[in-house]
Amino acid sequence: MANDTPLLELRDISKSFGSVQALVDVDFEVRPGEVMALVGDNGAGKSTLIKCIAGTHMADGGRILFEGHDVSIHGPKDAARLGIEVVYQDLALCDNLDVVQNMFLGREVNKLQVLNEAAMEEKTSSTLSTLAVTTIRSVRQTVATLSGGQRQSVAVARAVMWNSKVVILDEPTAALGVAQTEQVLALVRRLGEQGLGVVIISHNLHDVFETADRITVLRLGRNVGVYERRTTSQQAVVEAITAGRPIKVSGIPAEAPV
Amino acid sequence: MTTADVVGPGAAPPPVEEELATGLAGVWQRAWLNLRTGNLGPLPIIVGEVVVVILFGFTATNFFTAVNFVNLITQTAGTAMLAFGVVFVLLLGEIDLSIGYVAGIGALIVAELQLPGSGHQVPGILAMVIAVAACAGIGLLQGSIIAFVGVPSFVVTLGGFLIWQGLILNVLEQRGTIIIQDRWINYTDSYLFSHAAGYLIAAIFTSLYPLSILYKTLVARGTTIAQQNWAAVGAKAAGIAVAAFGTVAICNHGRVISQLQGLPLAGVIVVLFFVLLTFLAKWTTFGRHVYAVGGNAEAARRAGISVPRIRVLVFMISGATAGIGGIIFAAQVNSVALTFPPGNLLLNAIASAVIGGVSLFGGRGEVRGALLGALLIGTLQNGLNTLSISNGWIYIVTGGVLLFAVTLDTFVVRLQKRSGR
C-alpha cells in the first residue's frame, strides 16, 4: 500500500515570529497511501507547520522535498501546483451555492467564460461516488442544507478532485457528532487507500487511532516522536504530547506501515 | 430560491426529497413541493402585480387603457435599469447610494454633448456611449476605493451621492434647463416600433428561453445529468410567449388622437438588458464569482477568486446601468433640469430589487427580481396617479408594499429553514 519514498518530506524546518520560536528543526514526512497524524498540545506548532507546507507562511530555514526533489513553496498557488491541498477547519464553502458550484469554485469549467454546467455536475457526481460519499442526495442542493459531515465531505472531495497528491485536513471532526465523525473518518481512510498522502491534524486521539498509520508528535515547536499506530498506545502518545523530550526523528521510522 | 442561512454543524440532515415523476405529473408535484416548503420563487410578486392591475382596473377609469400601458412601460424603464445594477451590488452584500445622481450625471453628459452650437456637439448615439462609459468610470472610481482601500460602500457611495449631486447643481444652476433635441437620444424613451416589428421582437425574445434549454440539453448529451422536465419547460415557454405577445398586442392597440401606438423602444432596451444581465449572472464565471463573493468572501478568496476585481466590476455595472437609466429619464422629458433625478429614484430602484427578492445581505437574488419589482412599483405609482391621489399617499403605499414584501420574504425564509431547504 505505501512505499518508502516520502511524498512530502520536511527537514529541519524552523520558523520564528519575532522572538518567539514557533518551530525548531522540525522534521516531518508523509508517504503515498499513508495517513499521517500530526498531534500536539495548543501552541505546539502544528498550524505553523501546516502553513509552511500550504505556502501561507515561509519557513525561515530547512528543506521541503516533494517526491524526493527540493521544492520551494512561496504561496498557496505553489502548493496547489505541486498537488498539495489543505482543508481548513472552517471549510471555506459558500452556503448560498450548491455542491457543484462549491466543488468548482474558482476553477469553473468554461468556454469563453460561459459555464459548462453539465461537465461540472458530472465530474462532481463521479468524484463523490469515487469517495463513496453517498449521503448527499442531490449535487444541486445548496451547501446550507447539508449536515456538518456532508459539508466536510464536500470540502474534502473538492480538495482531492484536482489530482492532488497530499491532502491536509485541519481538525476535520472538531464540530461533528458521533455518526458524522465516523462518516468523515471513513472518508479519510479511503483517501489513504487510494494512494494519497493524507495529513490529519486532530486533538482527538480517538480519531487519530481510528485513522492514522503513523503519528508525529510536536511539543513546544520541536519533534518529540514518530509513532507507529499499531505498535503504540494512546497513553504513550499522550505522554509524548504533555512531557515528551525533543529528539531528532529523521530516518527513525524504520518499518513502513502495512 | 434558497436560503443563505448557515445550517450549523450537527444540524439534522435535510428531509428526504421525494422522487419526482416526469411529465405533467412531475410539474404539479414539484409545484406542490415548492409551495409546501416555501420555495415560491417569483410567484408572490406576480400574484401581487395581478392583484394591483385588477384593483386599478376597477377603480381608475384611465388605468386599463392601452395608452396608459405604453406609458407604464416607459415610466418603469428607467427605474428597472437602475434596479438591475442594484441587484449585482446587493448580491455582493454591498450598497450603492450614488446611482440616482450617477443617472443624473449620465443625463447631463448626453444633454451637454448633443447641444447644438456648443462647440463640442457629437452625434446623439456617440453622446450616449460616452455618457454610459463615464458612468461606468464613476463606478470604477467608487468601486476601487471600496475594494482596494477598504472604505465601506455605504460611505463611499454616500460621498458619491453628495458629490455628483453637487456637480449637477453647479452646472444646472448656471445653465438652467438643457433641452435635448437629438432624435436618437429622445428615441430611447419615445420611439414606438411598428406593429409587425413589435411582434417580430416578441418572437425573438420568446425564442430565447427554448433556445437556452436546447443548448443545455445538447451540452448534457452523453452525460448522466438528469434530463429537463419537458412539461415544465413547455409551461414556462408558453408563459413567456403569452407575456411577450400580450405586451405587444396591447401596445399596438393604443391610439393617441387616432395615431396608432406600438411597442416602445424603452421597454425593449430594458428586456434586452434583462436578458444580457441574467446571462451574465447565471451563465458566466463572472456571475458565479459574484454569488460566491456575496455568499462567503473569504471562501471565494481562498478559491483563488480576485475579490477586489469582482467588487470593482460590479460597481462599474451599477454605474453603467444607472447611466442608461438616466438617459431614458432625460429622454422622457426631452431635457435635463434641476428636478433630476425624478421622484425617489434611488430608493425606488433599491426597493424594486428588494421587493423582487434580492437579499440585502448578499448571495441571494436574481436579475428578474429587479424587473418584477420595478414593474410592481411602477404599476402602483401609475395607478395611484391615474386615481389623482397625492404624492404623499403614493410614497406611503410604496413603503407599505416594500415592508410587506420583505416581511413575506422573511417568513418564507423561515419556512424554508424549517423544511431544511
XYZ file of C-alpha atoms in Angstrom:
679
model
C 0.000 0.000 0.000
C 2.643 2.509 0.960
C 6.106 2.781 -0.461
C 9.198 4.130 1.170
C 9.926 7.351 -0.706
C 8.056 10.039 1.173
C 5.656 12.043 -0.950
C 6.347 15.080 1.145
C 9.333 15.458 3.403
C 10.261 18.389 5.620
C 13.734 18.595 7.122
C 14.983 20.913 9.849
C 12.149 23.402 9.391
C 12.485 26.471 11.606
C 10.162 29.382 11.888
C 10.072 32.235 14.327
C 7.732 35.157 14.797
C 9.836 37.914 16.310
C 11.443 36.433 19.379
C 9.009 33.519 19.535
C 10.401 30.318 18.073
C 7.363 28.521 16.700
C 9.275 25.673 15.040
C 12.785 24.458 15.769
C 14.440 21.997 13.359
C 11.229 20.074 12.815
C 11.172 17.006 10.566
C 8.000 15.650 9.076
C 7.047 13.280 6.303
C 4.093 11.573 4.693
C 4.273 8.633 2.287
C 1.895 7.769 -0.518
C -1.071 5.778 0.709
C -0.377 6.735 4.292
C -2.455 8.630 6.808
C -0.060 10.639 8.968
C -1.463 12.279 12.059
C 0.053 15.462 13.408
C -0.702 15.926 17.102
C 0.398 18.173 19.897
C -0.964 20.482 22.527
C -2.079 24.031 21.818
C 0.898 26.063 20.718
C 2.932 23.006 19.747
C 3.395 24.383 16.237
C 1.006 22.177 14.259
C -0.738 25.034 12.483
C 2.528 26.829 11.765
C 3.963 23.669 10.217
C 0.877 23.212 8.041
C 1.002 26.824 6.952
C 4.622 26.355 5.895
C 3.513 23.442 3.706
C 0.478 25.282 2.355
C 2.524 28.337 1.476
C 0.743 30.678 3.862
C 3.990 31.032 5.824
C 7.559 30.751 4.574
C 9.897 28.699 6.730
C 12.975 30.591 7.983
C 15.193 27.565 7.487
C 15.147 23.940 6.410
C 14.255 21.996 3.282
C 10.988 20.855 1.748
C 11.182 17.824 -0.527
C 8.307 16.751 -2.738
C 8.625 13.270 -4.240
C 12.305 13.373 -3.383
C 13.032 16.728 -5.017
C 13.809 20.007 -3.322
C 10.959 22.462 -3.805
C 10.263 25.947 -2.548
C 6.729 26.938 -1.691
C 6.210 30.682 -1.803
C 2.435 30.804 -1.773
C -0.767 28.757 -1.838
C -0.578 28.565 -5.634
C 2.834 26.837 -5.479
C 1.423 24.291 -3.060
C -1.614 23.679 -5.278
C 0.616 23.266 -8.327
C 2.568 20.527 -6.545
C -0.685 18.767 -5.650
C -0.941 19.805 -2.015
C -4.449 20.749 -0.887
C -5.487 21.919 2.558
C -8.984 21.532 4.001
C -9.230 24.185 6.688
C -11.314 23.852 9.794
C -13.817 26.480 8.677
C -14.207 24.651 5.349
C -14.371 27.741 3.131
C -17.618 26.770 1.437
C -20.206 29.217 0.112
C -23.512 28.344 1.786
C -25.563 30.009 -0.917
C -24.042 27.915 -3.705
C -24.841 24.300 -4.474
C -22.461 21.360 -4.194
C -21.318 21.521 -7.825
C -20.719 25.253 -7.652
C -18.640 24.871 -4.493
C -16.603 21.983 -5.865
C -15.565 24.069 -8.877
C -15.362 27.428 -7.124
C -12.608 29.487 -8.716
C -11.842 26.741 -11.266
C -15.095 26.580 -13.208
C -15.189 24.616 -16.450
C -15.883 27.249 -19.063
C -15.547 28.073 -22.705
C -15.055 31.808 -23.320
C -16.264 32.436 -19.750
C -19.533 30.571 -20.392
C -20.006 27.870 -17.776
C -20.289 24.229 -18.739
C -22.664 23.086 -16.011
C -23.124 19.572 -17.373
C -19.400 18.782 -17.285
C -19.068 20.162 -13.753
C -22.107 18.286 -12.488
C -20.909 15.007 -13.959
C -17.393 15.388 -12.525
C -18.835 16.256 -9.110
C -21.067 13.191 -9.077
C -18.253 10.885 -10.150
C -15.802 12.335 -7.602
C -18.318 11.914 -4.796
C -19.062 8.342 -5.805
C -15.339 7.521 -6.054
C -15.040 8.627 -2.453
C -18.195 6.667 -1.610
C -19.944 9.795 -0.385
C -23.483 8.569 -0.811
C -25.424 10.596 1.716
C -25.743 13.683 -0.477
C -28.978 13.207 -2.371
C -28.574 15.900 -4.979
C -25.424 17.710 -6.062
C -27.710 20.609 -6.941
C -28.805 21.319 -3.370
C -27.195 24.270 -1.644
C -24.455 23.619 0.869
C -26.540 25.411 3.516
C -28.893 22.427 3.515
C -26.146 19.871 4.195
C -25.247 18.393 7.562
C -21.837 19.043 9.114
C -20.473 15.700 7.950
C -21.741 16.235 4.427
C -20.183 19.681 4.322
C -16.868 18.211 5.435
C -17.206 15.546 2.729
C -17.753 18.223 0.077
C -14.709 20.155 1.276
C -12.550 17.014 1.190
C -13.902 15.945 -2.197
C -13.091 19.389 -3.559
C -9.535 19.044 -2.291
C -8.941 15.660 -3.905
C -10.705 16.380 -7.186
C -7.757 18.294 -8.613
C -5.370 15.358 -8.902
C -3.893 16.274 -5.582
C -1.281 14.006 -4.034
C -1.188 15.305 -0.494
C -4.339 16.294 1.372
C -4.032 18.070 4.711
C -7.089 18.032 6.975
C -7.161 20.548 9.819
C -9.370 19.235 12.651
C -11.857 17.594 10.284
C -14.095 16.245 13.042
C -13.912 19.114 15.524
C -17.543 20.161 15.205
C -19.207 16.877 14.294
C -21.490 14.457 16.088
C -20.668 10.788 16.564
C -22.228 9.393 13.396
C -20.881 12.174 11.226
C -17.414 11.792 12.717
C -17.457 8.127 11.684
C -18.553 9.165 8.201
C -15.633 11.570 7.844
C -13.051 9.213 9.373
C -14.093 6.516 6.896
C -13.591 9.054 4.141
C -10.109 9.876 5.447
C -9.170 6.175 5.416
C -10.434 5.840 1.849
C -8.207 8.722 0.750
C -5.210 6.787 2.060
C -6.375 3.605 0.367
C -6.482 5.478 -2.930
C -2.776 6.217 -2.654
C -2.870 9.819 -1.475
C -0.662 11.103 1.278
C -3.055 12.251 3.993
C -2.124 14.508 6.904
C -4.711 14.777 9.648
C -4.419 17.285 12.449
C -6.538 16.450 15.455
C -6.883 16.994 19.158
C -8.952 13.864 19.386
C -6.702 10.839 19.909
C -9.623 8.504 19.313
C -9.918 9.875 15.791
C -6.174 9.650 15.326
C -6.023 5.998 16.371
C -9.034 5.233 14.171
C -7.413 6.529 11.003
C -3.688 7.131 11.180
C -0.896 4.771 10.140
C 1.720 6.877 11.892
C 1.608 9.726 14.384
C 4.012 12.651 14.552
C 4.033 14.424 17.904
C 5.157 18.033 18.302
C 5.784 19.765 21.602
C 6.745 23.398 22.009
C 7.796 23.605 18.368
C 10.040 20.538 18.395
C 9.737 16.896 17.385
C 9.199 14.582 20.312
C 8.489 11.402 18.392
C 7.002 9.495 15.492
C 4.872 6.505 16.415
C 3.509 3.528 14.514
C -0.135 3.347 15.351
C -0.099 -0.463 15.512
C 2.751 -0.669 17.986
C 1.882 2.167 20.318
C -0.828 3.104 22.774
C -2.844 6.229 23.345
C -1.112 6.583 26.681
C 2.337 6.712 25.114
C 1.208 9.402 22.706
C -0.429 11.417 25.493
C 2.816 11.280 27.466
C 4.733 12.498 24.437
C 2.286 15.357 23.921
C 2.478 16.539 27.500
C 6.046 15.698 28.541
C 7.987 14.420 25.534
C 11.672 15.295 25.215
C 12.897 16.828 21.960
C 14.595 14.289 19.707
C 15.694 14.139 16.105
C 13.373 11.898 14.143
C 14.865 11.919 10.654
C 15.065 8.395 9.363
C 13.776 6.941 12.618
C 10.534 5.326 11.449
C 12.028 2.042 10.350
C 9.121 -0.098 9.290
C 6.732 1.011 6.649
C 3.118 0.807 7.707
C 1.176 -2.071 6.288
C -34.972 30.419 -4.130
C -32.703 29.110 -1.437
C -31.734 30.299 1.967
C -28.271 31.589 2.669
C -28.551 30.883 6.339
C -25.921 28.708 7.866
C -27.156 25.351 8.991
C -24.853 24.629 11.855
C -22.775 21.511 12.078
C -24.696 18.699 13.648
C -27.987 20.028 12.310
C -30.499 17.450 11.261
C -29.901 16.157 7.742
C -32.315 17.555 5.191
C -35.549 15.667 4.767
C -35.563 13.130 2.011
C -36.780 14.767 -1.151
C -39.425 12.776 -2.889
C -38.539 11.348 -6.256
C -40.335 13.487 -8.781
C -42.315 11.975 -11.577
C -41.569 13.081 -15.104
C -44.009 14.809 -17.389
C -47.030 16.794 -16.359
C -47.470 14.908 -13.096
C -43.945 15.985 -12.161
C -44.802 19.640 -12.757
C -47.699 19.562 -10.311
C -45.692 17.521 -7.835
C -42.826 19.996 -7.922
C -45.173 22.962 -7.701
C -46.837 21.441 -4.638
C -43.487 20.587 -3.055
C -42.222 24.127 -3.645
C -45.400 25.617 -2.217
C -45.182 23.479 0.903
C -41.514 24.219 1.555
C -41.857 27.939 0.862
C -39.806 27.801 -2.335
C -42.071 30.300 -4.020
C -39.687 31.997 -6.421
C -41.259 34.992 -8.149
C -44.803 33.751 -7.538
C -45.840 36.198 -4.754
C -44.759 39.235 -6.720
C -46.516 38.073 -9.887
C -49.677 37.475 -7.858
C -49.218 40.938 -6.316
C -48.884 42.517 -9.734
C -52.053 40.809 -10.974
C -53.981 41.920 -7.883
C -52.813 45.513 -8.313
C -53.736 45.533 -12.001
C -57.225 44.158 -11.299
C -57.716 46.613 -8.432
C -56.819 49.634 -10.534
C -58.695 48.225 -13.494
C -61.898 48.518 -11.482
C -61.252 51.796 -9.695
C -59.337 54.005 -12.121
C -61.022 54.921 -15.356
C -57.867 55.695 -17.317
C -55.748 52.881 -15.968
C -56.948 49.983 -18.069
C -56.135 51.562 -21.427
C -53.527 50.616 -23.997
C -52.112 54.156 -23.963
C -51.572 54.012 -20.235
C -49.946 50.601 -20.688
C -47.386 52.149 -23.039
C -46.889 54.969 -20.519
C -46.374 52.437 -17.769
C -43.597 50.728 -19.731
C -41.721 53.941 -20.471
C -42.146 55.219 -16.901
C -40.857 51.971 -15.438
C -37.953 51.522 -17.844
C -35.522 53.923 -16.155
C -36.154 52.580 -12.658
C -35.771 48.996 -13.899
C -32.394 49.833 -15.477
C -31.107 51.213 -12.177
C -32.573 48.266 -10.298
C -30.594 45.824 -12.493
C -27.368 47.393 -11.233
C -28.696 47.310 -7.671
C -29.175 43.525 -7.954
C -25.474 42.982 -8.622
C -24.404 45.339 -5.848
C -26.779 43.700 -3.357
C -25.600 40.226 -4.423
C -22.187 41.238 -3.105
C -23.791 42.387 0.127
C -22.825 45.982 -0.694
C -24.913 49.083 -1.371
C -24.668 51.850 -3.959
C -26.379 55.067 -2.834
C -24.912 57.151 -5.632
C -26.894 55.695 -8.555
C -29.630 58.345 -8.514
C -27.173 61.149 -9.156
C -24.920 58.995 -11.347
C -28.027 58.680 -13.526
C -28.185 62.478 -13.369
C -24.551 62.739 -14.494
C -25.303 60.402 -17.414
C -28.276 62.532 -18.429
C -26.258 65.739 -18.036
C -23.437 64.409 -20.219
C -25.733 63.422 -23.114
C -27.584 66.700 -22.840
C -24.355 68.680 -22.927
C -22.789 66.670 -25.742
C -25.823 66.915 -28.061
C -26.206 70.674 -27.551
C -26.180 72.341 -30.977
C -23.751 75.210 -31.305
C -21.931 74.365 -28.103
C -18.705 73.675 -29.944
C -18.493 70.151 -28.583
C -21.573 68.671 -30.199
C -21.315 64.987 -31.133
C -23.875 62.636 -32.710
C -26.525 61.516 -30.222
C -25.527 57.858 -30.261
C -21.881 58.716 -29.580
C -23.010 61.063 -26.788
C -24.895 58.181 -25.169
C -21.907 55.843 -25.440
C -19.653 58.466 -23.839
C -22.174 59.125 -21.063
C -22.556 55.432 -20.189
C -18.775 54.953 -20.276
C -18.344 57.940 -17.964
C -20.880 56.485 -15.530
C -19.051 53.149 -15.622
C -15.923 55.190 -14.884
C -17.612 56.640 -11.811
C -18.341 53.052 -10.763
C -14.679 52.192 -11.360
C -13.598 55.057 -9.121
C -16.051 54.303 -6.312
C -15.530 50.551 -6.604
C -11.742 50.926 -6.415
C -11.984 52.924 -3.202
C -14.263 50.239 -1.763
C -12.274 47.232 -2.999
C -8.668 48.372 -2.669
C -8.764 50.931 0.146
C -11.440 49.109 2.113
C -13.788 52.010 2.835
C -17.344 50.676 3.338
C -19.510 51.005 0.239
C -22.179 52.826 2.236
C -19.740 55.653 2.981
C -18.090 55.797 -0.439
C -21.368 55.905 -2.327
C -22.895 58.325 0.184
C -19.958 60.579 -0.625
C -20.663 59.980 -4.310
C -24.340 60.802 -3.735
C -23.372 64.277 -2.447
C -20.523 64.896 -4.882
C -22.441 64.043 -8.057
C -25.474 65.927 -6.791
C -23.264 68.937 -6.157
C -21.741 68.723 -9.598
C -25.179 68.624 -11.251
C -26.359 71.583 -9.136
C -23.301 73.625 -10.063
C -23.806 73.104 -13.780
C -27.579 73.443 -13.921
C -27.898 76.419 -11.562
C -25.814 78.301 -14.038
C -27.342 76.917 -17.193
C -30.910 76.246 -16.243
C -32.700 73.508 -18.141
C -30.842 71.903 -21.043
C -33.215 70.884 -23.814
C -32.445 67.626 -25.631
C -33.250 67.905 -29.320
C -31.290 64.936 -30.590
C -33.658 62.457 -32.168
C -31.735 59.333 -31.186
C -31.464 60.257 -27.527
C -35.184 61.032 -27.299
C -35.956 57.786 -29.108
C -34.695 55.796 -26.094
C -37.949 56.728 -24.424
C -40.449 57.671 -27.079
C -39.718 55.554 -30.153
C -42.555 53.158 -30.907
C -41.990 50.137 -33.129
C -44.326 49.348 -35.992
C -46.816 46.609 -35.245
C -45.030 43.974 -37.313
C -41.648 44.861 -35.814
C -43.182 44.594 -32.353
C -44.371 41.057 -32.995
C -41.017 40.143 -34.509
C -39.263 41.371 -31.353
C -41.709 39.396 -29.214
C -40.945 36.290 -31.279
C -37.180 36.779 -30.858
C -37.389 37.200 -27.074
C -39.829 34.300 -26.791
C -37.402 32.005 -28.600
C -34.525 32.733 -26.205
C -35.747 30.513 -23.379
C -36.390 27.401 -25.545
C -33.019 28.012 -27.225
C -31.254 28.117 -23.859
C -32.912 24.836 -22.873
C -31.925 23.314 -26.216
C -28.327 24.421 -25.624
C -28.286 22.913 -22.132
C -29.691 19.655 -23.468
C -27.067 19.488 -26.205
C -24.239 20.153 -23.750
C -25.546 17.497 -21.367
C -25.883 14.937 -24.156
C -23.973 11.754 -23.413
C -23.741 12.540 -19.704
C -25.721 11.173 -16.813
C -27.203 14.561 -15.942
C -30.933 14.449 -15.294
C -32.993 15.436 -18.298
C -35.175 18.527 -18.360
C -38.783 18.105 -17.400
C -40.292 18.898 -20.758
C -43.750 19.652 -19.431
C -42.313 22.278 -17.066
C -40.199 23.763 -19.857
C -43.238 23.918 -22.108
C -45.355 25.606 -19.442
C -42.685 28.245 -18.793
C -42.111 28.842 -22.516
C -45.862 29.258 -23.036
C -45.991 31.738 -20.148
C -43.178 33.802 -21.654
C -44.827 33.743 -25.080
C -48.161 34.934 -23.653
C -46.410 37.770 -21.764
C -44.322 38.873 -24.765
C -47.046 38.733 -27.429
C -49.651 40.042 -24.996
C -47.497 43.088 -24.239
C -47.003 43.842 -27.925
C -50.685 43.280 -28.718
C -51.820 45.739 -26.023
C -49.209 48.318 -27.074
C -50.287 48.006 -30.708
C -53.871 48.560 -29.659
C -53.149 52.016 -28.239
C -54.277 55.135 -30.051
C -53.425 58.750 -29.276
C -55.577 61.159 -31.318
C -56.198 58.464 -33.943
C -52.475 57.762 -34.252
C -51.652 54.125 -33.638
C -49.139 53.300 -30.932
C -46.747 50.391 -30.671
C -44.111 48.676 -28.582
C -41.869 51.362 -27.018
C -38.098 51.095 -27.515
C -37.598 51.818 -23.794
C -39.281 48.512 -22.967
C -37.151 46.657 -25.489
C -33.961 48.155 -24.027
C -34.989 47.015 -20.553
C -35.809 43.458 -21.664
C -32.580 43.325 -23.684
C -30.539 44.225 -20.604
C -32.609 41.827 -18.530
C -31.559 39.006 -20.874
C -27.907 40.129 -21.045
C -27.516 40.585 -17.297
C -29.327 37.329 -16.498
C -26.891 35.588 -18.828
C -24.000 37.341 -17.082
C -25.245 36.371 -13.622
C -26.225 32.772 -14.298
C -24.162 31.512 -17.223
C -20.687 33.017 -16.807
C -17.780 32.566 -14.418
C -18.062 36.238 -13.512
C -21.654 35.802 -12.362
C -20.753 32.690 -10.398
C -17.983 34.606 -8.649
C -20.357 37.451 -7.781
C -22.623 34.984 -5.962
C -19.586 33.371 -4.308
C -18.170 36.669 -3.020
C -21.618 37.625 -1.742
C -22.053 34.274 -0.027
C -18.635 33.973 1.591
C -15.923 36.411 0.523
C -13.213 34.570 2.451
C -14.100 31.259 0.757
C -14.042 32.992 -2.618
C -10.623 34.477 -1.873
C -9.225 31.116 -0.839
C -10.633 29.557 -4.002
C -8.414 31.905 -5.964
C -11.079 34.419 -6.970
C -9.873 38.013 -7.087
C -12.437 39.556 -4.758
C -11.404 43.199 -5.393
C -11.703 42.695 -9.157
C -15.252 41.354 -8.780
C -16.197 44.263 -6.500
C -14.863 46.880 -8.917
C -16.594 45.288 -11.920
C -19.906 45.141 -10.067
C -19.753 48.833 -9.198
C -18.926 49.555 -12.844
C -22.063 47.640 -13.879
C -24.039 49.629 -11.325
C -22.673 52.902 -12.718
C -23.334 51.917 -16.329
C -26.922 50.787 -15.742
C -27.550 53.998 -13.790
C -26.226 55.985 -16.760
C -28.534 54.186 -19.180
C -31.485 54.699 -16.837
C -30.611 58.386 -16.569
C -30.630 58.803 -20.342
C -34.064 57.165 -20.571
C -35.393 59.505 -17.857
C -33.960 62.554 -19.616
C -35.477 61.399 -22.913
C -38.852 61.146 -21.191
C -38.954 64.914 -20.656
C -36.613 65.789 -23.536
C -34.454 67.771 -21.143
C -32.324 67.787 -18.035
C -33.366 70.182 -15.291
C -32.659 70.783 -11.620
C -35.510 68.452 -10.740
C -33.443 65.483 -11.961
C -33.481 62.665 -10.860
C -37.244 62.388 -10.731
C -39.045 61.345 -7.559
C -37.358 58.921 -5.220
C -35.327 57.310 -7.992
C -32.592 55.829 -5.794
C -34.985 54.408 -3.247
C -37.411 53.159 -5.890
C -34.563 51.287 -7.595
C -33.366 49.677 -4.371
C -36.953 48.899 -3.347
C -37.567 47.261 -6.745
C -34.658 44.863 -6.263
C -35.603 44.106 -2.663
C -39.283 43.559 -3.471
C -38.037 41.260 -6.230
C -36.470 39.021 -3.597
C -32.840 40.163 -3.654
C -31.322 39.826 -0.196
C -29.593 42.846 1.356
C -27.027 40.532 2.902
C -25.583 39.198 -0.322
C -25.571 35.993 -2.306
C -29.313 35.609 -2.840
C -31.477 37.044 -5.599
C -31.901 37.194 -9.339
C -31.923 39.826 -12.071
C -35.557 39.094 -12.911
C -36.464 40.232 -9.382
C -35.495 43.796 -10.314
C -37.715 43.722 -13.390
C -40.717 42.351 -11.499
C -40.150 44.694 -8.552
C -39.845 47.757 -10.784
C -42.992 46.712 -12.612
C -44.936 46.369 -9.351
C -43.767 49.743 -8.028
C -44.342 51.340 -11.446
C -47.872 49.934 -11.672
C -48.711 51.100 -8.170
C -47.474 54.626 -8.766
C -49.022 54.821 -12.217
C -52.364 53.545 -10.919
C -52.410 55.918 -7.957
C -51.549 58.747 -10.344
C -54.473 57.930 -12.606
C -56.654 57.999 -9.471
C -55.276 61.541 -8.842
C -54.007 60.550 -5.429
C -51.454 62.830 -3.794
C -47.720 62.139 -3.904
C -47.711 61.689 -0.153
C -50.041 58.730 -0.412
C -48.045 57.245 -3.281
C -44.951 57.225 -1.052
C -46.891 55.724 1.830
C -48.325 52.930 -0.323
C -44.949 52.184 -1.930
C -43.360 51.995 1.503
C -46.116 49.727 2.742
C -45.659 47.340 -0.190
C -41.891 47.253 0.381
C -42.397 46.441 4.030
C -44.987 43.777 3.205
C -42.792 42.151 0.557
C -39.750 41.906 2.801
C -41.832 40.646 5.724
C -43.320 37.960 3.489
C -39.828 37.039 2.306
C -38.602 36.726 5.891
C -41.473 34.353 6.655
C -40.693 32.349 3.539
C -37.024 32.030 4.518
C -38.046 30.813 7.961
C -40.410 28.291 6.377
C -37.608 27.102 4.104
C -35.268 26.688 7.040
C -37.829 24.624 8.897
C -38.236 22.341 5.905
C -34.481 22.146 5.523
C -34.088 23.853 2.182
